[in-house]
Amino acid sequence: MEFDGLVEYEAPRDGRSPARVLWEEERREDRLRDLEVRVLRVVRADPGPAWERVSTRLASLLARPRTGPRRCTVVRGSVPSWRSA
């Protein structure tokens, strides 16, 4: 789930044009989809009246079985501590 907004297009950083920001975003999303990562964009207005539509779409994405091999390993157990002792 990605929280999206207009600010990245209205005031892009690093001297990029809004068109460049959009192009880079689409390329990034293409790479995620190539890895069979499902993408759902949520915007500021969605948590209000539109939330039912968003939650239905999210449930649909999560219910759909994967078609290819997993590219990660699921490890069950406690969360490791990353702090050094």
CSV table of C-alpha atoms in Angstrom, one decimal:
chain,number,residue,atom,x,y,z
A,1,MET,CA,0.0,0.0,0.0
A,2,GLU,CA,1.4,3.3,-1.0
A,3,PHE,CA,0.2,6.7,0.3
A,4,ASP,CA,0.2,9.0,-2.6
A,5,GLY,CA,-0.3,12.7,-3.0
A,6,LEU,CA,0.1,15.7,-5.3
A,7,VAL,CA,2.9,17.4,-3.4
A,8,GLU,CA,5.5,15.3,-5.3
A,9,TYR,CA,4.2,16.7,-8.6
A,10,GLU,CA,3.4,20.3,-7.4
A,11,ALA,CA,6.8,20.9,-5.8
A,12,PRO,CA,9.2,18.2,-7.0
A,13,ARG,CA,12.6,18.0,-5.3
A,14,ASP,CA,16.1,17.8,-6.8
A,15,GLY,CA,15.1,20.0,-9.8
A,16,ARG,CA,13.0,17.3,-11.4
A,17,SER,CA,10.0,18.3,-13.5
A,18,PRO,CA,6.5,16.9,-12.6
A,19,ALA,CA,6.7,14.8,-15.7
A,20,ARG,CA,10.1,13.3,-14.6
A,21,VAL,CA,8.7,12.5,-11.1
A,22,LEU,CA,5.7,10.7,-12.7
A,23,TRP,CA,7.9,8.8,-15.1
A,24,GLU,CA,10.3,7.6,-12.3
A,25,GLU,CA,7.3,6.6,-10.2
A,26,GLU,CA,5.9,4.5,-13.0
A,27,ARG,CA,9.2,2.8,-13.6
A,28,ARG,CA,9.6,2.0,-9.9
A,29,GLU,CA,6.1,0.6,-9.9
A,30,ASP,CA,6.9,-1.5,-13.0
A,31,ARG,CA,9.9,-3.0,-11.2
A,32,LEU,CA,7.7,-3.9,-8.2
A,33,ARG,CA,5.1,-5.5,-10.4
A,34,ASP,CA,7.9,-7.5,-12.2
A,35,LEU,CA,8.6,-9.0,-8.7
A,36,GLU,CA,4.9,-9.7,-8.4
A,37,VAL,CA,4.5,-7.1,-5.7
A,38,ARG,CA,0.9,-5.9,-5.7
A,39,VAL,CA,0.5,-2.1,-5.5
A,40,LEU,CA,-2.4,-0.2,-4.1
A,41,ARG,CA,-2.3,3.6,-4.0
A,42,VAL,CA,-4.2,5.4,-1.2
A,43,VAL,CA,-4.7,9.2,-1.3
A,44,ARG,CA,-5.6,11.7,1.3
A,45,ALA,CA,-9.4,11.5,0.5
A,46,ASP,CA,-9.5,7.7,0.7
A,47,PRO,CA,-9.7,7.3,4.5
A,48,GLY,CA,-13.1,9.1,4.5
A,49,PRO,CA,-16.1,8.0,2.5
A,50,ALA,CA,-14.0,6.2,-0.2
A,51,TRP,CA,-12.5,3.8,2.4
A,52,GLU,CA,-14.9,1.0,1.7
A,53,ARG,CA,-13.8,0.9,-1.9
A,54,VAL,CA,-10.1,1.0,-0.9
A,55,SER,CA,-10.6,-1.8,1.7
A,56,THR,CA,-12.5,-3.9,-0.8
A,57,ARG,CA,-9.7,-3.5,-3.3
A,58,LEU,CA,-7.0,-4.3,-0.7
A,59,ALA,CA,-8.9,-7.5,0.3
A,60,SER,CA,-9.1,-8.5,-3.3
A,61,LEU,CA,-5.4,-8.0,-3.8
A,62,LEU,CA,-4.5,-10.0,-0.7
A,63,ALA,CA,-6.9,-12.8,-1.6
A,64,ARG,CA,-5.4,-13.4,-5.0
A,65,PRO,CA,-2.9,-16.3,-5.0
A,66,ARG,CA,0.6,-15.7,-6.3
A,67,THR,CA,1.4,-17.1,-9.7
A,68,GLY,CA,5.2,-17.5,-9.4
A,69,PRO,CA,7.8,-18.6,-7.0
A,70,ARG,CA,8.3,-16.6,-3.8
A,71,ARG,CA,11.3,-14.3,-3.9
A,72,CYS,CA,11.6,-14.2,-0.1
A,73,THR,CA,11.7,-16.6,2.8
A,74,VAL,CA,9.0,-16.4,5.5
A,75,VAL,CA,10.6,-16.9,8.9
A,76,ARG,CA,8.3,-17.5,11.9
A,77,GLY,CA,9.4,-16.7,15.4
A,78,SER,CA,10.4,-13.7,17.5
A,79,VAL,CA,11.6,-10.5,16.0
A,80,PRO,CA,15.4,-10.2,16.2
A,81,SER,CA,17.0,-7.4,18.1
A,82,TRP,CA,19.2,-5.3,15.8
A,83,ARG,CA,20.9,-3.5,18.7
A,84,SER,CA,24.3,-4.7,19.7
A,85,ALA,CA,24.7,-6.0,23.3
